[in-house]
């Protein structure tokens, strides 16, 4: 039984969780937090060390003042694979258990490419990355899990997309079998905004305990963090900000089939369409739009500023209701962070209650364009090092 009022998992996996989240650093800490005897803690620590999951004492790299009995997760005990798939780009990577990227590969693909065409390529790229980590005759790194993300709504249990308007032909396609030639480790699926939030919460003190995480790219979505946790974690969907009805959109047709959605005036796909209609066929993706804006193109800059104003109007409602401390902005439109957020601030502060918005901070996503990939790695690591998963690994 734990010695404080909060229940603590006293299994070996539970002890590892205490160590990797910084709540404990020594056997003495584990005894104090769990109420276990020193002998029981030593036995559990020994099992974790024998499985290659822990570094202890003399095995640790020397640092000033580190206790001789210090314990910590061995980040090289295995790797996880990360796959972030978007409408026109896929990113794959190999990460250690501390969330550091070991190898990665990013490639564009034609919008509308189906799962049956893209996923074999994703698997081949992961295979190549794993092969490149070791000498030809050496064994591969131990893969503990795969984190995969898609835009739209997904079903984590079946590892399928359920409603992905920008990914035609992906709904209902089982994705895990495509990765089975690479690894038999479990595949964990979430949507792209959820993994963006994970990238902000994993392995660091977040910029705020209560915050909104805006994904502004081809589409628009919103993640909500309350008391340091993603609201609705594990559901496979996040806030459908882009499909909120707004007056400015009137009867404009959205790609979801409805009219009047915020995306029709502020989503990346709509802004690109407006430039193409204005005689700019070279602009094919929101990344092209932000590149032009940052180079000083007045039309692109105006579109982003205007999109920010529309976003600010919608976000003002969330700010009034939730009183977040910060808004984190990620996605391709965040490349032009200052331009976009200038418009957001303008309308948000005009509409939100002063008490809710006065101290509100706007910050760019920590990992920039790689945020989704880092979030997929965080998803896989959190699942692989969940106490139940660790205990199952030890039983094997």
mmCIF file of C-alpha atoms in Angstrom:
data_model
loop_
_atom_site.group_PDB
_atom_site.id
_atom_site.type_symbol
_atom_site.label_atom_id
_atom_site.label_comp_id
_atom_site.label_asym_id
_atom_site.label_seq_id
_atom_site.Cartn_x
_atom_site.Cartn_y
_atom_site.Cartn_z
ATOM 1 C CA UNK A 1 0.000 0.000 0.000
ATOM 2 C CA UNK A 2 1.248 3.497 -0.826
ATOM 3 C CA UNK A 3 2.191 5.781 2.027
ATOM 4 C CA UNK A 4 0.305 8.806 0.675
ATOM 5 C CA UNK A 5 -3.338 9.310 -0.278
ATOM 6 C CA UNK A 6 -2.753 8.622 -3.986
ATOM 7 C CA UNK A 7 -2.850 5.011 -5.099
ATOM 8 C CA UNK A 8 0.441 3.897 -6.620
ATOM 9 C CA UNK A 9 0.927 0.876 -8.871
ATOM 10 C CA UNK A 10 3.471 -1.300 -7.071
ATOM 11 C CA UNK A 11 4.122 -3.714 -9.946
ATOM 12 C CA UNK A 12 7.521 -3.585 -11.685
ATOM 13 C CA UNK A 13 5.875 -1.574 -14.481
ATOM 14 C CA UNK A 14 4.432 0.794 -11.916
ATOM 15 C CA UNK A 15 7.870 1.370 -10.410
ATOM 16 C CA UNK A 16 9.318 2.073 -13.846
ATOM 17 C CA UNK A 17 6.535 4.609 -14.415
ATOM 18 C CA UNK A 18 7.489 6.411 -11.192
ATOM 19 C CA UNK A 19 11.109 6.556 -12.326
ATOM 20 C CA UNK A 20 10.527 7.703 -15.889
ATOM 21 C CA UNK A 21 8.069 10.418 -14.863
ATOM 22 C CA UNK A 22 10.515 11.846 -12.323
ATOM 23 C CA UNK A 23 8.516 11.043 -9.200
ATOM 24 C CA UNK A 24 11.281 8.711 -8.011
ATOM 25 C CA UNK A 25 15.009 8.453 -8.666
ATOM 26 C CA UNK A 26 16.307 5.884 -6.138
ATOM 27 C CA UNK A 27 15.239 2.694 -4.373
ATOM 28 C CA UNK A 28 14.602 4.769 -1.253
ATOM 29 C CA UNK A 29 12.167 6.930 -3.202
ATOM 30 C CA UNK A 30 10.369 3.824 -4.442
ATOM 31 C CA UNK A 31 10.108 2.394 -0.917
ATOM 32 C CA UNK A 32 8.690 5.691 0.348
ATOM 33 C CA UNK A 33 6.183 6.151 -2.474
ATOM 34 C CA UNK A 34 4.907 2.576 -2.682
ATOM 35 C CA UNK A 35 5.088 1.326 0.894
ATOM 36 C CA UNK A 36 6.848 -1.815 -0.363
ATOM 37 C CA UNK A 37 9.676 -3.342 1.628
ATOM 38 C CA UNK A 38 13.218 -2.669 0.486
ATOM 39 C CA UNK A 39 13.527 -6.319 -0.507
ATOM 40 C CA UNK A 40 10.401 -6.165 -2.679
ATOM 41 C CA UNK A 41 11.617 -2.993 -4.386
ATOM 42 C CA UNK A 42 15.037 -4.554 -4.982
ATOM 43 C CA UNK A 43 13.443 -7.618 -6.581
ATOM 44 C CA UNK A 44 11.295 -5.513 -8.919
ATOM 45 C CA UNK A 45 14.188 -3.242 -9.831
ATOM 46 C CA UNK A 46 16.305 -6.307 -10.513
ATOM 47 C CA UNK A 47 13.692 -7.683 -12.906
ATOM 48 C CA UNK A 48 13.543 -4.380 -14.776
ATOM 49 C CA UNK A 49 17.333 -4.198 -14.983
ATOM 50 C CA UNK A 50 17.569 -7.810 -16.191
ATOM 51 C CA UNK A 51 15.098 -6.961 -18.970
ATOM 52 C CA UNK A 52 17.375 -4.118 -20.039
ATOM 53 C CA UNK A 53 14.901 -1.404 -19.121
ATOM 54 C CA UNK A 54 16.800 0.240 -16.260
ATOM 55 C CA UNK A 55 20.189 1.790 -15.738
ATOM 56 C CA UNK A 56 21.352 1.925 -12.157
ATOM 57 C CA UNK A 57 24.252 3.059 -10.068
ATOM 58 C CA UNK A 58 27.587 2.579 -11.791
ATOM 59 C CA UNK A 59 25.909 2.008 -15.169
ATOM 60 C CA UNK A 60 24.832 5.646 -15.297
ATOM 61 C CA UNK A 61 26.973 8.237 -17.004
ATOM 62 C CA UNK A 62 28.654 10.347 -14.298
ATOM 63 C CA UNK A 63 27.001 13.693 -13.595
ATOM 64 C CA UNK A 64 27.753 16.057 -10.790
ATOM 65 C CA UNK A 65 25.954 15.131 -7.616
ATOM 66 C CA UNK A 66 24.053 12.106 -8.992
ATOM 67 C CA UNK A 67 23.423 9.645 -6.152
ATOM 68 C CA UNK A 68 25.257 6.336 -6.510
ATOM 69 C CA UNK A 69 21.947 4.492 -6.117
ATOM 70 C CA UNK A 70 20.175 6.479 -8.829
ATOM 71 C CA UNK A 71 17.893 4.643 -11.245
ATOM 72 C CA UNK A 72 16.494 5.651 -14.609
ATOM 73 C CA UNK A 73 14.970 4.241 -17.742
ATOM 74 C CA UNK A 74 17.527 3.083 -20.289
ATOM 75 C CA UNK A 75 16.543 5.048 -23.418
ATOM 76 C CA UNK A 76 18.395 2.493 -25.562
ATOM 77 C CA UNK A 77 16.416 -0.482 -24.240
ATOM 78 C CA UNK A 78 14.407 -0.449 -27.453
ATOM 79 C CA UNK A 79 12.995 1.823 -30.111
ATOM 80 C CA UNK A 80 9.575 2.854 -31.331
ATOM 81 C CA UNK A 81 8.486 3.627 -34.870
ATOM 82 C CA UNK A 82 6.509 6.755 -35.730
ATOM 83 C CA UNK A 83 4.356 7.331 -38.814
ATOM 84 C CA UNK A 84 2.538 10.625 -39.427
ATOM 85 C CA UNK A 85 0.419 10.507 -42.578
ATOM 86 C CA UNK A 86 -1.160 13.638 -44.006
ATOM 87 C CA UNK A 87 -3.044 14.576 -47.142
ATOM 88 C CA UNK A 88 0.096 15.167 -49.220
ATOM 89 C CA UNK A 89 3.033 14.180 -47.019
ATOM 90 C CA UNK A 90 4.125 11.247 -44.900
ATOM 91 C CA UNK A 91 6.793 11.307 -42.202
ATOM 92 C CA UNK A 92 8.354 8.202 -40.704
ATOM 93 C CA UNK A 93 10.934 7.883 -37.966
ATOM 94 C CA UNK A 94 12.715 5.720 -35.413
ATOM 95 C CA UNK A 95 12.897 7.079 -31.846
ATOM 96 C CA UNK A 96 14.583 5.950 -28.648
ATOM 97 C CA UNK A 97 12.571 5.578 -25.448
ATOM 98 C CA UNK A 98 13.395 9.116 -24.356
ATOM 99 C CA UNK A 99 11.599 10.435 -27.453
ATOM 100 C CA UNK A 100 14.736 11.399 -29.367
ATOM 101 C CA UNK A 101 14.670 10.872 -33.115
ATOM 102 C CA UNK A 102 17.297 8.364 -34.231
ATOM 103 C CA UNK A 103 16.442 8.309 -37.939
ATOM 104 C CA UNK A 104 13.722 9.799 -40.097
ATOM 105 C CA UNK A 105 12.375 10.240 -43.596
ATOM 106 C CA UNK A 106 9.823 12.726 -44.978
ATOM 107 C CA UNK A 107 8.303 12.520 -48.451
ATOM 108 C CA UNK A 108 5.518 14.201 -50.359
ATOM 109 C CA UNK A 109 2.865 12.190 -52.146
ATOM 110 C CA UNK A 110 0.014 13.059 -54.448
ATOM 111 C CA UNK A 111 -3.125 14.205 -52.613
ATOM 112 C CA UNK A 112 -5.665 11.427 -52.731
ATOM 113 C CA UNK A 113 -3.117 8.600 -52.599
ATOM 114 C CA UNK A 114 -4.893 5.638 -51.010
ATOM 115 C CA UNK A 115 -3.775 3.453 -48.129
ATOM 116 C CA UNK A 116 -3.160 0.479 -50.405
ATOM 117 C CA UNK A 117 -0.639 2.511 -52.399
ATOM 118 C CA UNK A 118 0.985 4.527 -49.619
ATOM 119 C CA UNK A 119 1.241 2.105 -46.696
ATOM 120 C CA UNK A 120 3.539 -0.428 -48.460
ATOM 121 C CA UNK A 121 5.893 2.477 -49.185
ATOM 122 C CA UNK A 122 5.705 3.580 -45.530
ATOM 123 C CA UNK A 123 6.602 0.046 -44.426
ATOM 124 C CA UNK A 124 9.539 -0.142 -46.829
ATOM 125 C CA UNK A 125 10.902 3.174 -45.568
ATOM 126 C CA UNK A 126 10.672 2.042 -41.946
ATOM 127 C CA UNK A 127 12.426 -1.184 -42.884
ATOM 128 C CA UNK A 128 15.226 0.796 -44.486
ATOM 129 C CA UNK A 129 15.602 3.075 -41.455
ATOM 130 C CA UNK A 130 15.867 0.093 -39.106
ATOM 131 C CA UNK A 131 18.422 -1.594 -41.354
ATOM 132 C CA UNK A 132 20.496 1.573 -41.388
ATOM 133 C CA UNK A 133 20.849 1.646 -37.608
ATOM 134 C CA UNK A 134 23.095 -1.425 -37.365
ATOM 135 C CA UNK A 135 25.810 -3.258 -39.228
ATOM 136 C CA UNK A 136 24.535 -5.781 -41.825
ATOM 137 C CA UNK A 137 25.242 -8.824 -39.637
ATOM 138 C CA UNK A 138 24.008 -7.289 -36.358
ATOM 139 C CA UNK A 139 20.526 -7.897 -34.922
ATOM 140 C CA UNK A 140 17.945 -5.193 -35.336
ATOM 141 C CA UNK A 141 16.948 -2.881 -32.521
ATOM 142 C CA UNK A 142 14.067 -4.162 -30.416
ATOM 143 C CA UNK A 143 10.884 -2.420 -31.599
ATOM 144 C CA UNK A 144 8.434 -1.919 -28.735
ATOM 145 C CA UNK A 145 5.617 -0.226 -30.613
ATOM 146 C CA UNK A 146 4.437 1.852 -33.547
ATOM 147 C CA UNK A 147 2.630 5.192 -33.294
ATOM 148 C CA UNK A 148 0.545 6.147 -36.329
ATOM 149 C CA UNK A 149 -1.539 9.260 -37.003
ATOM 150 C CA UNK A 150 -4.054 10.326 -39.646
ATOM 151 C CA UNK A 151 -6.189 13.433 -40.150
ATOM 152 C CA UNK A 152 -9.841 13.171 -39.188
ATOM 153 C CA UNK A 153 -11.492 10.650 -36.878
ATOM 154 C CA UNK A 154 -9.978 7.220 -36.289
ATOM 155 C CA UNK A 155 -10.810 4.042 -34.373
ATOM 156 C CA UNK A 156 -7.793 3.177 -32.198
ATOM 157 C CA UNK A 157 -9.166 -0.274 -31.391
ATOM 158 C CA UNK A 158 -9.381 -1.479 -35.001
ATOM 159 C CA UNK A 159 -6.532 0.780 -36.241
ATOM 160 C CA UNK A 160 -8.695 2.222 -39.003
ATOM 161 C CA UNK A 161 -9.790 5.669 -40.155
ATOM 162 C CA UNK A 162 -13.506 6.256 -39.644
ATOM 163 C CA UNK A 163 -14.050 9.753 -41.032
ATOM 164 C CA UNK A 164 -11.140 11.339 -42.861
ATOM 165 C CA UNK A 165 -12.503 13.796 -45.467
ATOM 166 C CA UNK A 166 -9.033 14.676 -46.767
ATOM 167 C CA UNK A 167 -7.991 11.027 -47.019
ATOM 168 C CA UNK A 168 -10.414 9.561 -49.504
ATOM 169 C CA UNK A 169 -10.336 5.778 -49.611
ATOM 170 C CA UNK A 170 -8.755 5.317 -46.172
ATOM 171 C CA UNK A 171 -11.930 4.861 -44.124
ATOM 172 C CA UNK A 172 -12.330 1.304 -42.892
ATOM 173 C CA UNK A 173 -8.976 0.061 -44.227
ATOM 174 C CA UNK A 174 -7.094 -2.029 -41.641
ATOM 175 C CA UNK A 175 -3.675 -0.393 -41.366
ATOM 176 C CA UNK A 176 -1.768 -2.620 -38.917
ATOM 177 C CA UNK A 177 -1.284 -5.497 -41.414
ATOM 178 C CA UNK A 178 0.746 -3.222 -43.692
ATOM 179 C CA UNK A 179 3.340 -2.844 -40.934
ATOM 180 C CA UNK A 180 3.511 -6.509 -39.898
ATOM 181 C CA UNK A 181 6.416 -7.251 -42.319
ATOM 182 C CA UNK A 182 8.450 -4.645 -40.405
ATOM 183 C CA UNK A 183 7.570 -5.548 -36.811
ATOM 184 C CA UNK A 184 5.136 -7.590 -34.776
ATOM 185 C CA UNK A 185 4.998 -4.825 -32.151
ATOM 186 C CA UNK A 186 1.550 -3.326 -31.504
ATOM 187 C CA UNK A 187 0.376 -0.463 -33.717
ATOM 188 C CA UNK A 188 -1.320 2.451 -31.945
ATOM 189 C CA UNK A 189 -3.443 4.868 -33.996
ATOM 190 C CA UNK A 190 -4.659 8.358 -33.136
ATOM 191 C CA UNK A 191 -5.679 11.435 -35.047
ATOM 192 C CA UNK A 192 -3.210 14.128 -36.055
ATOM 193 C CA UNK A 193 -4.329 16.760 -33.548
ATOM 194 C CA UNK A 194 -4.170 14.351 -30.622
ATOM 195 C CA UNK A 195 -0.568 13.461 -31.418
ATOM 196 C CA UNK A 196 0.258 17.164 -31.802
ATOM 197 C CA UNK A 197 -0.961 17.597 -28.222
ATOM 198 C CA UNK A 198 1.107 14.591 -27.109
ATOM 199 C CA UNK A 199 4.217 16.165 -28.597
ATOM 200 C CA UNK A 200 3.687 19.151 -26.285
ATOM 201 C CA UNK A 201 3.146 17.055 -23.157
ATOM 202 C CA UNK A 202 5.804 14.367 -23.556
ATOM 203 C CA UNK A 203 9.115 14.590 -21.715
ATOM 204 C CA UNK A 204 8.917 18.247 -20.728
ATOM 205 C CA UNK A 205 7.016 20.658 -18.554
ATOM 206 C CA UNK A 206 4.227 21.948 -20.840
ATOM 207 C CA UNK A 207 3.920 25.673 -21.467
ATOM 208 C CA UNK A 208 0.703 25.579 -19.419
ATOM 209 C CA UNK A 209 -1.384 23.106 -17.446
ATOM 210 C CA UNK A 210 -4.510 24.371 -19.205
ATOM 211 C CA UNK A 211 -4.167 25.185 -22.889
ATOM 212 C CA UNK A 212 -5.680 24.960 -26.337
ATOM 213 C CA UNK A 213 -3.666 23.276 -29.086
ATOM 214 C CA UNK A 214 -4.665 24.491 -32.543
ATOM 215 C CA UNK A 215 -3.873 22.403 -35.616
ATOM 216 C CA UNK A 216 -4.029 24.852 -38.510
ATOM 217 C CA UNK A 217 -3.190 23.133 -41.759
ATOM 218 C CA UNK A 218 -5.235 21.804 -44.661
ATOM 219 C CA UNK A 219 -8.001 21.472 -42.062
ATOM 220 C CA UNK A 220 -8.597 22.992 -38.640
ATOM 221 C CA UNK A 221 -8.895 21.142 -35.327
ATOM 222 C CA UNK A 222 -8.500 21.863 -31.651
ATOM 223 C CA UNK A 223 -7.096 19.850 -28.772
ATOM 224 C CA UNK A 224 -7.916 20.818 -25.190
ATOM 225 C CA UNK A 225 -5.502 20.253 -22.319
ATOM 226 C CA UNK A 226 -6.949 20.522 -18.803
ATOM 227 C CA UNK A 227 -4.739 20.114 -15.744
ATOM 228 C CA UNK A 228 -1.964 18.738 -17.937
ATOM 229 C CA UNK A 229 -4.053 16.039 -19.660
ATOM 230 C CA UNK A 230 -5.591 15.809 -23.108
ATOM 231 C CA UNK A 231 -9.369 15.941 -22.827
ATOM 232 C CA UNK A 232 -10.936 12.923 -24.552
ATOM 233 C CA UNK A 233 -7.666 11.000 -24.783
ATOM 234 C CA UNK A 234 -8.021 7.701 -26.599
ATOM 235 C CA UNK A 235 -11.235 8.531 -28.446
ATOM 236 C CA UNK A 236 -9.558 8.942 -31.828
ATOM 237 C CA UNK A 237 -11.008 12.385 -32.431
ATOM 238 C CA UNK A 238 -10.544 15.963 -31.252
ATOM 239 C CA UNK A 239 -12.429 19.259 -31.410
ATOM 240 C CA UNK A 240 -13.878 19.786 -34.904
ATOM 241 C CA UNK A 241 -13.118 23.490 -34.948
ATOM 242 C CA UNK A 242 -13.068 23.634 -38.734
ATOM 243 C CA UNK A 243 -16.651 22.444 -39.027
ATOM 244 C CA UNK A 244 -18.084 25.039 -36.684
ATOM 245 C CA UNK A 245 -20.698 27.123 -38.518
ATOM 246 C CA UNK A 246 -19.714 30.783 -38.808
ATOM 247 C CA UNK A 247 -21.551 33.750 -40.321
ATOM 248 C CA UNK A 248 -18.625 34.708 -42.553
ATOM 249 C CA UNK A 249 -18.878 31.374 -44.395
ATOM 250 C CA UNK A 250 -22.586 31.880 -45.233
ATOM 251 C CA UNK A 251 -23.526 29.204 -47.782
ATOM 252 C CA UNK A 252 -20.012 28.235 -48.892
ATOM 253 C CA UNK A 253 -19.770 24.491 -49.493
ATOM 254 C CA UNK A 254 -17.317 22.632 -47.276
ATOM 255 C CA UNK A 255 -15.482 19.457 -48.212
ATOM 256 C CA UNK A 256 -17.511 17.706 -45.477
ATOM 257 C CA UNK A 257 -20.659 18.294 -47.540
ATOM 258 C CA UNK A 258 -22.187 20.943 -45.267
ATOM 259 C CA UNK A 259 -22.235 24.699 -45.823
ATOM 260 C CA UNK A 260 -21.043 27.553 -43.655
ATOM 261 C CA UNK A 261 -18.072 25.797 -42.006
ATOM 262 C CA UNK A 262 -15.151 27.790 -40.627
ATOM 263 C CA UNK A 263 -12.808 25.798 -42.882
ATOM 264 C CA UNK A 264 -14.318 27.393 -45.995
ATOM 265 C CA UNK A 265 -12.888 30.769 -44.956
ATOM 266 C CA UNK A 266 -9.901 29.790 -42.791
ATOM 267 C CA UNK A 267 -8.803 26.248 -43.697
ATOM 268 C CA UNK A 268 -5.639 25.766 -45.706
ATOM 269 C CA UNK A 269 -7.458 23.994 -48.547
ATOM 270 C CA UNK A 270 -9.838 26.945 -48.959
ATOM 271 C CA UNK A 271 -7.037 29.530 -48.953
ATOM 272 C CA UNK A 272 -5.143 27.545 -51.586
ATOM 273 C CA UNK A 273 -8.316 27.349 -53.698
ATOM 274 C CA UNK A 274 -8.729 31.125 -53.519
ATOM 275 C CA UNK A 275 -5.194 31.690 -54.774
ATOM 276 C CA UNK A 276 -5.723 29.206 -57.589
ATOM 277 C CA UNK A 277 -8.949 30.939 -58.574
ATOM 278 C CA UNK A 278 -6.990 34.201 -58.652
ATOM 279 C CA UNK A 279 -4.669 32.763 -61.295
ATOM 280 C CA UNK A 280 -1.986 31.163 -59.103
ATOM 281 C CA UNK A 281 -2.001 27.504 -60.258
ATOM 282 C CA UNK A 282 1.511 26.989 -58.862
ATOM 283 C CA UNK A 283 0.066 27.124 -55.332
ATOM 284 C CA UNK A 284 -0.982 23.523 -54.693
ATOM 285 C CA UNK A 285 -0.634 23.171 -50.923
ATOM 286 C CA UNK A 286 -0.859 25.322 -47.824
ATOM 287 C CA UNK A 287 2.934 25.018 -47.528
ATOM 288 C CA UNK A 288 3.203 26.868 -50.834
ATOM 289 C CA UNK A 289 0.937 29.568 -49.405
ATOM 290 C CA UNK A 290 3.044 30.073 -46.273
ATOM 291 C CA UNK A 291 6.258 30.118 -48.321
ATOM 292 C CA UNK A 292 4.839 32.937 -50.440
ATOM 293 C CA UNK A 293 3.618 34.823 -47.382
ATOM 294 C CA UNK A 294 6.997 34.645 -45.670
ATOM 295 C CA UNK A 295 8.633 35.863 -48.881
ATOM 296 C CA UNK A 296 6.423 38.964 -48.737
ATOM 297 C CA UNK A 297 3.654 38.093 -51.213
ATOM 298 C CA UNK A 298 0.872 40.567 -50.294
ATOM 299 C CA UNK A 299 -2.018 38.350 -51.379
ATOM 300 C CA UNK A 300 -0.780 35.350 -49.408
ATOM 301 C CA UNK A 301 -0.104 37.509 -46.363
ATOM 302 C CA UNK A 302 -3.571 39.010 -46.503
ATOM 303 C CA UNK A 303 -5.192 35.582 -46.767
ATOM 304 C CA UNK A 304 -3.347 34.294 -43.700
ATOM 305 C CA UNK A 305 -4.145 37.395 -41.658
ATOM 306 C CA UNK A 306 -7.806 37.142 -42.626
ATOM 307 C CA UNK A 307 -7.875 33.423 -41.794
ATOM 308 C CA UNK A 308 -6.429 34.288 -38.395
ATOM 309 C CA UNK A 309 -9.258 36.748 -37.750
ATOM 310 C CA UNK A 310 -11.855 34.092 -38.507
ATOM 311 C CA UNK A 311 -10.039 31.636 -36.255
ATOM 312 C CA UNK A 312 -9.886 34.195 -33.461
ATOM 313 C CA UNK A 313 -13.642 34.676 -33.553
ATOM 314 C CA UNK A 314 -14.221 30.951 -33.079
ATOM 315 C CA UNK A 315 -11.483 30.550 -30.466
ATOM 316 C CA UNK A 316 -12.923 33.401 -28.397
ATOM 317 C CA UNK A 317 -15.803 31.123 -27.399
ATOM 318 C CA UNK A 318 -13.403 28.411 -26.209
ATOM 319 C CA UNK A 319 -11.299 30.967 -24.330
ATOM 320 C CA UNK A 320 -14.356 32.388 -22.560
ATOM 321 C CA UNK A 321 -15.505 28.924 -21.517
ATOM 322 C CA UNK A 322 -12.174 27.325 -20.573
ATOM 323 C CA UNK A 323 -9.871 30.191 -19.509
ATOM 324 C CA UNK A 324 -6.709 28.553 -20.888
ATOM 325 C CA UNK A 325 -3.306 29.989 -20.098
ATOM 326 C CA UNK A 326 -1.917 29.445 -23.616
ATOM 327 C CA UNK A 327 -2.780 28.619 -27.202
ATOM 328 C CA UNK A 328 -0.222 26.397 -28.944
ATOM 329 C CA UNK A 329 -0.324 26.719 -32.734
ATOM 330 C CA UNK A 330 0.856 23.843 -34.918
ATOM 331 C CA UNK A 331 0.280 22.583 -38.437
ATOM 332 C CA UNK A 332 1.523 23.881 -41.775
ATOM 333 C CA UNK A 333 -0.053 27.321 -41.335
ATOM 334 C CA UNK A 334 1.974 27.770 -38.147
ATOM 335 C CA UNK A 335 5.068 28.149 -40.336
ATOM 336 C CA UNK A 336 3.821 31.733 -40.727
ATOM 337 C CA UNK A 337 3.136 31.946 -36.986
ATOM 338 C CA UNK A 338 3.410 35.715 -36.565
ATOM 339 C CA UNK A 339 1.164 36.477 -39.520
ATOM 340 C CA UNK A 340 -1.506 33.988 -38.551
ATOM 341 C CA UNK A 341 -1.590 34.807 -34.849
ATOM 342 C CA UNK A 342 -1.686 38.551 -35.516
ATOM 343 C CA UNK A 343 -5.115 38.009 -37.057
ATOM 344 C CA UNK A 344 -6.149 35.595 -34.285
ATOM 345 C CA UNK A 345 -5.200 38.053 -31.544
ATOM 346 C CA UNK A 346 -7.015 40.909 -33.264
ATOM 347 C CA UNK A 347 -10.439 39.275 -33.312
ATOM 348 C CA UNK A 348 -10.053 37.107 -30.212
ATOM 349 C CA UNK A 349 -9.266 40.034 -27.932
ATOM 350 C CA UNK A 350 -12.137 41.977 -29.450
ATOM 351 C CA UNK A 351 -14.626 39.174 -28.662
ATOM 352 C CA UNK A 352 -13.328 37.320 -25.615
ATOM 353 C CA UNK A 353 -13.942 38.499 -22.068
ATOM 354 C CA UNK A 354 -10.958 40.553 -20.860
ATOM 355 C CA UNK A 355 -10.539 38.416 -17.748
ATOM 356 C CA UNK A 356 -10.217 35.274 -19.872
ATOM 357 C CA UNK A 357 -7.893 36.679 -22.544
ATOM 358 C CA UNK A 358 -5.770 39.245 -20.732
ATOM 359 C CA UNK A 359 -2.843 36.952 -19.915
ATOM 360 C CA UNK A 360 -3.362 34.485 -22.781
ATOM 361 C CA UNK A 361 -0.122 33.473 -24.518
ATOM 362 C CA UNK A 362 0.309 32.279 -28.105
ATOM 363 C CA UNK A 363 3.252 29.951 -28.733
ATOM 364 C CA UNK A 364 4.331 27.861 -31.737
ATOM 365 C CA UNK A 365 4.383 24.076 -31.498
ATOM 366 C CA UNK A 366 7.624 22.871 -29.898
ATOM 367 C CA UNK A 367 8.668 20.559 -32.728
ATOM 368 C CA UNK A 368 7.467 22.643 -35.673
ATOM 369 C CA UNK A 369 6.844 20.638 -38.818
ATOM 370 C CA UNK A 370 7.971 17.455 -37.049
ATOM 371 C CA UNK A 371 5.425 17.809 -34.232
ATOM 372 C CA UNK A 372 3.185 15.077 -35.597
ATOM 373 C CA UNK A 373 6.052 12.625 -35.885
ATOM 374 C CA UNK A 374 7.221 13.361 -32.340
ATOM 375 C CA UNK A 375 3.647 12.955 -31.131
ATOM 376 C CA UNK A 376 3.390 9.543 -32.797
ATOM 377 C CA UNK A 377 6.606 8.516 -31.057
ATOM 378 C CA UNK A 378 5.209 9.763 -27.738
ATOM 379 C CA UNK A 379 2.051 7.715 -28.304
ATOM 380 C CA UNK A 380 4.068 4.550 -28.948
ATOM 381 C CA UNK A 381 6.387 5.135 -25.977
ATOM 382 C CA UNK A 382 3.555 5.821 -23.554
ATOM 383 C CA UNK A 383 1.806 2.624 -24.651
ATOM 384 C CA UNK A 384 4.988 0.517 -24.615
ATOM 385 C CA UNK A 385 5.961 1.714 -21.134
ATOM 386 C CA UNK A 386 2.487 1.585 -19.643
ATOM 387 C CA UNK A 387 2.833 -0.464 -16.440
ATOM 388 C CA UNK A 388 0.656 -3.277 -17.785
ATOM 389 C CA UNK A 389 2.680 -3.492 -20.998
ATOM 390 C CA UNK A 390 5.962 -3.550 -19.046
ATOM 391 C CA UNK A 391 4.686 -6.280 -16.747
ATOM 392 C CA UNK A 392 3.613 -8.320 -19.771
ATOM 393 C CA UNK A 393 7.074 -7.845 -21.288
ATOM 394 C CA UNK A 394 8.695 -9.128 -18.105
ATOM 395 C CA UNK A 395 6.457 -12.179 -18.088
ATOM 396 C CA UNK A 396 7.647 -13.000 -21.603
#
